[in-house]
mmCIF file of C-alpha atoms and ligand atoms in Angstrom:
data_model
loop_
_atom_site.group_PDB
_atom_site.id
_atom_site.type_symbol
_atom_site.label_atom_id
_atom_site.label_comp_id
_atom_site.label_asym_id
_atom_site.label_seq_id
_atom_site.Cartn_x
_atom_site.Cartn_y
_atom_site.Cartn_z
ATOM 1 C CA UNK A 17 -13.020 113.375 42.122
ATOM 2 C CA UNK A 18 -15.876 111.042 41.330
ATOM 3 C CA UNK A 19 -15.855 107.286 41.649
ATOM 4 C CA UNK A 20 -18.385 105.316 39.638
ATOM 5 C CA UNK A 21 -17.567 102.057 41.359
ATOM 6 C CA UNK A 22 -18.026 101.784 45.115
ATOM 7 C CA UNK A 23 -15.454 99.857 47.122
ATOM 8 C CA UNK A 24 -16.921 96.485 48.066
ATOM 9 C CA UNK A 25 -16.123 95.254 51.556
ATOM 10 C CA UNK A 26 -17.009 91.772 52.828
ATOM 11 C CA UNK A 27 -17.715 91.368 56.523
ATOM 12 C CA UNK A 28 -19.042 88.490 58.601
ATOM 13 C CA UNK A 29 -22.819 88.346 58.543
ATOM 14 C CA UNK A 30 -23.152 86.917 62.025
ATOM 15 C CA UNK A 31 -20.588 85.593 64.431
ATOM 16 C CA UNK A 32 -17.684 86.645 66.583
ATOM 17 C CA UNK A 33 -16.435 89.423 64.283
ATOM 18 C CA UNK A 34 -19.657 90.892 62.953
ATOM 19 C CA UNK A 35 -20.471 93.428 65.685
ATOM 20 C CA UNK A 36 -16.933 94.783 65.887
ATOM 21 C CA UNK A 37 -16.664 94.935 62.095
ATOM 22 C CA UNK A 38 -19.824 97.023 61.910
ATOM 23 C CA UNK A 39 -18.617 99.202 64.749
ATOM 24 C CA UNK A 40 -15.312 99.858 62.999
ATOM 25 C CA UNK A 41 -17.155 101.114 59.919
ATOM 26 C CA UNK A 42 -19.338 103.278 62.142
ATOM 27 C CA UNK A 43 -16.298 104.757 63.884
ATOM 28 C CA UNK A 44 -14.895 105.528 60.446
ATOM 29 C CA UNK A 45 -17.984 107.674 59.923
ATOM 30 C CA UNK A 46 -19.581 105.240 57.490
ATOM 31 C CA UNK A 47 -23.213 104.418 58.070
ATOM 32 C CA UNK A 48 -24.721 101.271 56.595
ATOM 33 C CA UNK A 49 -27.788 99.212 57.229
ATOM 34 C CA UNK A 50 -27.091 96.306 59.533
ATOM 35 C CA UNK A 51 -27.522 93.497 57.026
ATOM 36 C CA UNK A 52 -29.902 91.485 59.177
ATOM 37 C CA UNK A 53 -32.008 90.849 56.133
ATOM 38 C CA UNK A 54 -30.133 92.081 53.070
ATOM 39 C CA UNK A 55 -26.874 90.491 51.984
ATOM 40 C CA UNK A 56 -25.652 93.686 50.360
ATOM 41 C CA UNK A 57 -26.023 97.200 51.718
ATOM 42 C CA UNK A 58 -24.821 100.495 50.323
ATOM 43 C CA UNK A 59 -23.297 103.088 52.672
ATOM 44 C CA UNK A 60 -25.058 106.447 52.717
ATOM 45 C CA UNK A 61 -22.049 108.695 53.062
ATOM 46 C CA UNK A 62 -19.083 106.849 51.571
ATOM 47 C CA UNK A 63 -18.764 105.023 48.238
ATOM 48 C CA UNK A 64 -18.846 101.661 49.953
ATOM 49 C CA UNK A 65 -20.915 98.541 49.465
ATOM 50 C CA UNK A 66 -21.016 96.015 52.302
ATOM 51 C CA UNK A 67 -21.365 92.300 51.545
ATOM 52 C CA UNK A 68 -22.484 90.207 54.506
ATOM 53 C CA UNK A 69 -20.938 86.752 54.176
ATOM 54 C CA UNK A 70 -19.889 83.654 56.072
ATOM 55 C CA UNK A 71 -16.407 84.398 57.434
ATOM 56 C CA UNK A 72 -14.876 81.279 55.895
ATOM 57 C CA UNK A 73 -15.917 82.458 52.424
ATOM 58 C CA UNK A 74 -14.416 85.931 52.719
ATOM 59 C CA UNK A 75 -10.797 85.215 51.607
ATOM 60 C CA UNK A 76 -12.047 83.475 48.458
ATOM 61 C CA UNK A 77 -14.472 86.288 47.589
ATOM 62 C CA UNK A 78 -11.715 88.876 48.034
ATOM 63 C CA UNK A 79 -9.197 86.821 46.081
ATOM 64 C CA UNK A 80 -11.521 86.420 43.093
ATOM 65 C CA UNK A 81 -12.584 90.075 43.145
ATOM 66 C CA UNK A 82 -16.244 89.602 44.114
ATOM 67 C CA UNK A 83 -15.301 91.809 47.056
ATOM 68 C CA UNK A 84 -12.385 94.274 46.993
ATOM 69 C CA UNK A 85 -11.557 94.083 50.687
ATOM 70 C CA UNK A 86 -12.714 92.084 53.667
ATOM 71 C CA UNK A 87 -12.589 91.895 57.437
ATOM 72 C CA UNK A 88 -11.819 88.382 58.608
ATOM 73 C CA UNK A 89 -9.796 86.430 61.169
ATOM 74 C CA UNK A 90 -6.124 85.849 60.432
ATOM 75 C CA UNK A 91 -6.874 82.194 61.166
ATOM 76 C CA UNK A 92 -9.356 82.030 58.294
ATOM 77 C CA UNK A 93 -6.918 83.787 55.948
ATOM 78 C CA UNK A 94 -4.128 81.393 56.896
ATOM 79 C CA UNK A 95 -6.338 78.350 56.425
ATOM 80 C CA UNK A 96 -7.736 79.509 53.082
ATOM 81 C CA UNK A 97 -4.322 80.224 51.556
ATOM 82 C CA UNK A 98 -5.903 82.497 48.940
ATOM 83 C CA UNK A 99 -4.130 85.281 47.154
ATOM 84 C CA UNK A 100 -5.107 88.258 49.323
ATOM 85 C CA UNK A 101 -3.045 91.000 50.881
ATOM 86 C CA UNK A 102 -3.197 91.433 54.665
ATOM 87 C CA UNK A 103 -3.217 95.169 55.271
ATOM 88 C CA UNK A 104 -3.823 95.784 58.979
ATOM 89 C CA UNK A 105 -4.496 93.818 62.110
ATOM 90 C CA UNK A 106 -7.642 95.457 63.492
ATOM 91 C CA UNK A 107 -7.268 94.952 67.237
ATOM 92 C CA UNK A 108 -10.426 92.930 67.819
ATOM 93 C CA UNK A 109 -11.559 89.325 67.555
ATOM 94 C CA UNK A 110 -8.549 87.985 69.413
ATOM 95 C CA UNK A 111 -8.541 84.222 69.661
ATOM 96 C CA UNK A 112 -6.248 81.280 69.189
ATOM 97 C CA UNK A 113 -6.403 78.079 67.229
ATOM 98 C CA UNK A 114 -5.672 75.432 69.837
ATOM 99 C CA UNK A 115 -5.569 71.731 70.408
ATOM 100 C CA UNK A 116 -7.955 70.554 73.116
ATOM 101 C CA UNK A 117 -8.469 67.187 74.743
ATOM 102 C CA UNK A 118 -11.082 65.766 77.143
ATOM 103 C CA UNK A 119 -10.628 67.150 80.664
ATOM 104 C CA UNK A 120 -9.858 63.728 82.140
ATOM 105 C CA UNK A 121 -6.863 63.115 79.859
ATOM 106 C CA UNK A 122 -3.515 63.153 81.668
ATOM 107 C CA UNK A 123 -1.866 65.212 78.965
ATOM 108 C CA UNK A 124 1.901 64.967 78.995
ATOM 109 C CA UNK A 125 3.006 66.765 75.837
ATOM 110 C CA UNK A 126 2.609 66.713 72.075
ATOM 111 C CA UNK A 127 3.503 63.049 71.697
ATOM 112 C CA UNK A 128 0.121 62.296 73.272
ATOM 113 C CA UNK A 129 -1.366 63.072 69.840
ATOM 114 C CA UNK A 130 0.708 60.366 68.138
ATOM 115 C CA UNK A 131 -1.726 58.036 66.365
ATOM 116 C CA UNK A 132 -4.795 59.916 67.657
ATOM 117 C CA UNK A 133 -7.724 61.229 65.691
ATOM 118 C CA UNK A 134 -8.182 65.028 65.737
ATOM 119 C CA UNK A 135 -11.340 66.765 64.479
ATOM 120 C CA UNK A 136 -11.009 70.285 63.070
ATOM 121 C CA UNK A 137 -12.272 72.856 60.563
ATOM 122 C CA UNK A 138 -8.656 73.959 60.087
ATOM 123 C CA UNK A 139 -7.046 70.913 58.418
ATOM 124 C CA UNK A 140 -4.326 72.842 56.618
ATOM 125 C CA UNK A 141 -3.079 74.687 59.709
ATOM 126 C CA UNK A 142 -3.366 71.578 61.870
ATOM 127 C CA UNK A 143 -1.480 69.367 59.422
ATOM 128 C CA UNK A 144 1.266 71.943 59.076
ATOM 129 C CA UNK A 145 1.577 72.139 62.866
ATOM 130 C CA UNK A 146 1.663 68.372 63.314
ATOM 131 C CA UNK A 147 4.237 68.030 60.571
ATOM 132 C CA UNK A 148 6.428 70.744 62.093
ATOM 133 C CA UNK A 149 6.372 68.838 65.383
ATOM 134 C CA UNK A 150 6.824 65.470 63.754
ATOM 135 C CA UNK A 151 3.562 64.075 65.079
ATOM 136 C CA UNK A 152 1.711 61.451 63.078
ATOM 137 C CA UNK A 153 -2.009 61.873 63.790
ATOM 138 C CA UNK A 154 -5.205 61.438 61.831
ATOM 139 C CA UNK A 155 -6.873 64.716 60.849
ATOM 140 C CA UNK A 156 -10.628 64.522 60.501
ATOM 141 C CA UNK A 157 -12.137 67.575 58.797
ATOM 142 C CA UNK A 158 -15.616 68.715 59.857
ATOM 143 C CA UNK A 159 -17.159 72.077 59.136
ATOM 144 C CA UNK A 160 -19.052 72.909 62.318
ATOM 145 C CA UNK A 161 -19.620 72.018 65.971
ATOM 146 C CA UNK A 162 -16.148 70.554 66.196
ATOM 147 C CA UNK A 163 -16.275 70.723 69.992
ATOM 148 C CA UNK A 164 -18.751 67.848 70.273
ATOM 149 C CA UNK A 165 -16.591 65.395 68.293
ATOM 150 C CA UNK A 166 -14.801 63.815 71.303
ATOM 151 C CA UNK A 167 -18.065 63.354 73.204
ATOM 152 C CA UNK A 168 -19.730 61.441 70.396
ATOM 153 C CA UNK A 169 -16.670 59.300 69.805
ATOM 154 C CA UNK A 170 -15.810 60.888 66.486
ATOM 155 C CA UNK A 171 -12.318 61.943 67.573
ATOM 156 C CA UNK A 172 -9.874 61.830 70.485
ATOM 157 C CA UNK A 173 -9.200 65.555 70.402
ATOM 158 C CA UNK A 174 -9.999 68.727 68.497
ATOM 159 C CA UNK A 175 -8.227 71.725 67.028
ATOM 160 C CA UNK A 176 -10.538 74.716 67.150
ATOM 161 C CA UNK A 177 -10.732 78.416 67.900
ATOM 162 C CA UNK A 178 -10.719 79.442 71.520
ATOM 163 C CA UNK A 179 -11.707 82.903 72.577
ATOM 164 C CA UNK A 180 -13.207 83.042 76.071
ATOM 165 C CA UNK A 181 -12.860 79.284 76.531
ATOM 166 C CA UNK A 182 -16.560 78.822 77.285
ATOM 167 C CA UNK A 183 -17.170 76.455 74.396
ATOM 168 C CA UNK A 184 -14.360 74.130 75.464
ATOM 169 C CA UNK A 185 -15.375 74.280 79.091
ATOM 170 C CA UNK A 186 -19.006 73.479 78.494
ATOM 171 C CA UNK A 187 -18.015 70.495 76.367
ATOM 172 C CA UNK A 188 -15.676 69.017 78.974
ATOM 173 C CA UNK A 189 -12.516 69.838 77.034
ATOM 174 C CA UNK A 190 -9.265 71.557 77.986
ATOM 175 C CA UNK A 191 -6.844 73.544 75.862
ATOM 176 C CA UNK A 192 -3.389 71.976 75.728
ATOM 177 C CA UNK A 193 -1.465 73.536 72.818
ATOM 178 C CA UNK A 194 -1.731 76.767 70.840
ATOM 179 C CA UNK A 195 -1.286 76.400 67.090
ATOM 180 C CA UNK A 196 -1.786 80.021 66.136
ATOM 181 C CA UNK A 197 -2.792 83.359 67.660
ATOM 182 C CA UNK A 198 -5.229 85.357 65.609
ATOM 183 C CA UNK A 199 -7.209 88.588 65.432
ATOM 184 C CA UNK A 200 -9.348 90.298 62.825
ATOM 185 C CA UNK A 201 -7.467 91.670 59.862
ATOM 186 C CA UNK A 202 -8.243 93.790 56.820
ATOM 187 C CA UNK A 203 -7.508 91.921 53.604
ATOM 188 C CA UNK A 204 -7.535 93.252 50.063
ATOM 189 C CA UNK A 205 -7.525 91.948 46.531
ATOM 190 C CA UNK A 206 -3.972 92.559 45.260
ATOM 191 C CA UNK A 207 -5.126 93.839 41.856
ATOM 192 C CA UNK A 208 -7.408 96.772 42.663
ATOM 193 C CA UNK A 209 -8.114 99.409 40.042
ATOM 194 C CA UNK A 210 -6.759 102.921 40.584
ATOM 195 C CA UNK A 211 -10.190 104.185 41.589
ATOM 196 C CA UNK A 212 -10.752 101.424 44.118
ATOM 197 C CA UNK A 213 -7.254 101.811 45.500
ATOM 198 C CA UNK A 214 -7.965 105.509 46.061
ATOM 199 C CA UNK A 215 -11.116 104.606 47.988
ATOM 200 C CA UNK A 216 -9.233 102.009 49.983
ATOM 201 C CA UNK A 217 -6.572 104.572 50.887
ATOM 202 C CA UNK A 218 -9.325 106.849 52.155
ATOM 203 C CA UNK A 219 -10.763 104.045 54.249
ATOM 204 C CA UNK A 220 -7.311 103.114 55.606
ATOM 205 C CA UNK A 221 -6.695 106.725 56.573
ATOM 206 C CA UNK A 222 -9.863 106.643 58.664
ATOM 207 C CA UNK A 223 -9.102 103.246 60.180
ATOM 208 C CA UNK A 224 -5.651 104.433 61.214
ATOM 209 C CA UNK A 225 -7.121 107.544 62.823
ATOM 210 C CA UNK A 226 -9.620 105.459 64.763
ATOM 211 C CA UNK A 227 -7.000 102.939 65.892
ATOM 212 C CA UNK A 228 -4.525 105.615 66.944
ATOM 213 C CA UNK A 229 -7.241 107.286 68.966
ATOM 214 C CA UNK A 230 -8.164 104.025 70.654
ATOM 215 C CA UNK A 231 -4.606 103.721 71.918
ATOM 216 C CA UNK A 232 -4.435 107.268 73.281
ATOM 217 C CA UNK A 233 -5.996 109.439 75.972
ATOM 218 C CA UNK A 234 -6.323 113.197 76.182
ATOM 219 C CA UNK A 235 -5.026 114.542 79.503
ATOM 220 C CA UNK A 236 -5.922 117.881 81.028
ATOM 221 C CA UNK A 237 -4.401 118.954 84.340
ATOM 222 C CA UNK A 238 -3.730 122.012 86.451
ATOM 223 C CA UNK A 239 -0.369 122.914 87.933
ATOM 224 C CA UNK A 240 1.580 125.793 89.409
ATOM 225 C CA UNK A 241 3.623 127.487 86.667
ATOM 226 C CA UNK A 242 6.935 126.451 88.215
ATOM 227 C CA UNK A 243 5.984 122.778 87.799
ATOM 228 C CA UNK A 244 5.020 122.959 84.140
ATOM 229 C CA UNK A 245 8.470 122.098 82.907
ATOM 230 C CA UNK A 246 8.804 119.030 85.138
ATOM 231 C CA UNK A 247 5.354 117.866 84.090
ATOM 232 C CA UNK A 248 6.086 118.368 80.408
ATOM 233 C CA UNK A 249 9.105 116.139 80.740
ATOM 234 C CA UNK A 250 6.949 113.313 82.115
ATOM 235 C CA UNK A 251 4.271 113.536 79.444
ATOM 236 C CA UNK A 252 5.489 111.692 76.380
ATOM 237 C CA UNK A 253 2.746 113.384 74.336
ATOM 238 C CA UNK A 254 2.513 113.958 70.589
ATOM 239 C CA UNK A 255 4.586 117.131 70.571
ATOM 240 C CA UNK A 256 4.950 119.741 73.286
ATOM 241 C CA UNK A 257 1.892 120.094 75.525
ATOM 242 C CA UNK A 258 -0.502 123.013 75.268
ATOM 243 C CA UNK A 259 -0.215 125.338 78.253
ATOM 244 C CA UNK A 260 -3.090 127.691 79.025
ATOM 245 C CA UNK A 261 -2.956 130.233 81.885
ATOM 246 C CA UNK A 262 -5.711 129.872 84.476
ATOM 247 C CA UNK A 263 -7.648 132.738 86.019
ATOM 248 C CA UNK A 264 -5.809 132.128 89.250
ATOM 249 C CA UNK A 265 -2.417 133.827 89.046
ATOM 250 C CA UNK A 266 0.606 131.529 88.902
ATOM 251 C CA UNK A 267 -1.370 128.500 87.657
ATOM 252 C CA UNK A 268 -1.813 126.935 84.258
ATOM 253 C CA UNK A 269 -3.747 124.154 82.636
ATOM 254 C CA UNK A 270 -1.779 121.715 80.580
ATOM 255 C CA UNK A 271 -3.254 119.606 77.735
ATOM 256 C CA UNK A 272 -1.535 116.629 76.198
ATOM 257 C CA UNK A 273 -2.022 113.176 74.730
ATOM 258 C CA UNK A 274 -0.674 110.044 76.342
ATOM 259 C CA UNK A 275 -0.463 106.452 75.337
ATOM 260 C CA UNK A 276 -3.063 104.238 76.964
ATOM 261 C CA UNK A 277 -0.372 101.736 78.060
ATOM 262 C CA UNK A 278 1.713 104.363 79.879
ATOM 263 C CA UNK A 279 -1.309 105.871 81.535
ATOM 264 C CA UNK A 280 -1.126 104.652 85.174
ATOM 265 C CA UNK A 281 2.626 105.054 85.491
ATOM 266 C CA UNK A 282 2.472 108.570 84.139
ATOM 267 C CA UNK A 283 -0.430 109.614 86.345
ATOM 268 C CA UNK A 284 1.445 108.697 89.538
ATOM 269 C CA UNK A 285 4.510 110.639 88.438
ATOM 270 C CA UNK A 286 2.396 113.648 87.484
ATOM 271 C CA UNK A 287 0.783 113.772 90.890
ATOM 272 C CA UNK A 288 4.158 113.467 92.554
ATOM 273 C CA UNK A 289 5.490 116.569 90.808
ATOM 274 C CA UNK A 290 2.416 118.652 91.641
ATOM 275 C CA UNK A 291 -0.245 118.123 88.980
ATOM 276 C CA UNK A 292 -3.820 118.563 90.212
ATOM 277 C CA UNK A 293 -7.332 118.001 88.880
ATOM 278 C CA UNK A 294 -6.149 115.500 86.325
ATOM 279 C CA UNK A 295 -8.765 114.673 83.681
ATOM 280 C CA UNK A 296 -8.330 111.779 81.292
ATOM 281 C CA UNK A 297 -10.616 111.880 78.282
ATOM 282 C CA UNK A 298 -11.115 109.356 75.464
ATOM 283 C CA UNK A 299 -10.226 110.496 71.954
ATOM 284 C CA UNK A 300 -12.517 109.766 69.048
ATOM 285 C CA UNK A 301 -10.213 110.286 66.063
ATOM 286 C CA UNK A 302 -6.560 111.189 65.799
ATOM 287 C CA UNK A 303 -5.268 112.548 62.492
ATOM 288 C CA UNK A 304 -1.576 112.773 61.687
HETATM 289 C C1 PRP B 5 -15.346 79.695 67.342
HETATM 290 C C2 PRP B 5 -15.190 78.235 67.754
HETATM 291 C C3 PRP B 5 -16.054 78.072 68.974
HETATM 292 C C4 PRP B 5 -16.069 79.475 69.551
HETATM 293 C C5 PRP B 5 -15.115 79.580 70.709
HETATM 294 O O1 PRP B 5 -16.322 79.818 66.363
HETATM 295 O O2 PRP B 5 -15.569 77.361 66.732
HETATM 296 O O3 PRP B 5 -17.338 77.694 68.610
HETATM 297 O O4 PRP B 5 -15.678 80.374 68.533
HETATM 298 O O5 PRP B 5 -15.327 80.755 71.451
HETATM 299 P P1 PRP B 5 -15.300 80.753 73.038
HETATM 300 O O6 PRP B 5 -13.941 80.224 73.456
HETATM 301 O O7 PRP B 5 -15.465 82.191 73.414
HETATM 302 O O8 PRP B 5 -16.415 79.888 73.536
HETATM 303 P P2 PRP B 5 -16.435 81.110 65.354
HETATM 304 O O9 PRP B 5 -16.906 82.298 66.085
HETATM 305 O O10 PRP B 5 -15.172 81.276 64.607
HETATM 306 O O11 PRP B 5 -17.613 80.706 64.398
HETATM 307 P P3 PRP B 5 -17.582 79.783 63.115
HETATM 308 O O12 PRP B 5 -16.726 78.592 63.480
HETATM 309 O O13 PRP B 5 -19.035 79.462 62.911
HETATM 310 O O14 PRP B 5 -17.027 80.590 62.011
HETATM 311 ZN ZN1 ZN B 6 -16.202 80.455 60.494
#
């Protein structure tokens, strides 16, 4: 099958999501130039064109079809309220949109914001939150460096993204309420052509394989043959484990896949029933 039109993906040019977005494409086996200078780059080995944009512009570009898909924070998508489809949370770029006040404030609950002035780049989400909690406050929209607003007397408080908390801390602010939790997400134009949809499906297949792999570990261990059954019962692997006889009579090696989250619990149990030489190996891709 040939595709004349490459799939166009918009990612953040520079900022919190840009490195991880590039890495995701790389892990999907797609190699592109880094976009330090060019705003558009064509992948060498996949019909994909990468547009490097400001994150706040990405929902609009995807909605109007300038880009077919995009990688952007859920917070930006929610604020933009454009017509895009959210396909997958991507597991990186975790942050929250929070209300923060000067450290010295004796904060005693949401009513503190009553009649106050709040600076933010997320007016829509903030207003919705205030309305839902029946708080009457003044929302002051600014597009950057929101965190300095209280210090220069522009506002009493801010609503901004918090990731590590460094920005708040170094500006003498403290987080007091979470408005929304967010992570990077893959968004798509809802009206893709058949050809583009086929390319997107291919990309999604790769993303899913990469994400599944990130959540799993490959386990190799040795055990006496009479323990294999007990060990197999502990390993909640994909299907039944692979058992390979070792050179030493009466022993086997067992291979399986375990979920990252269950890892430590499972390892202790395995040791208890006689597993030895346990190796835990990262998985690069996992295809179903
Ligand atoms: C957010 C926010 C803060 C910073 C918080 O900006 O505006 O500046 O991240 O991160 P920290 O808690 O780790 O210090 P973002 O990366 O979204 O950039 P943008 O506002 O320029 O899009
Ligand atoms: Zn931004």
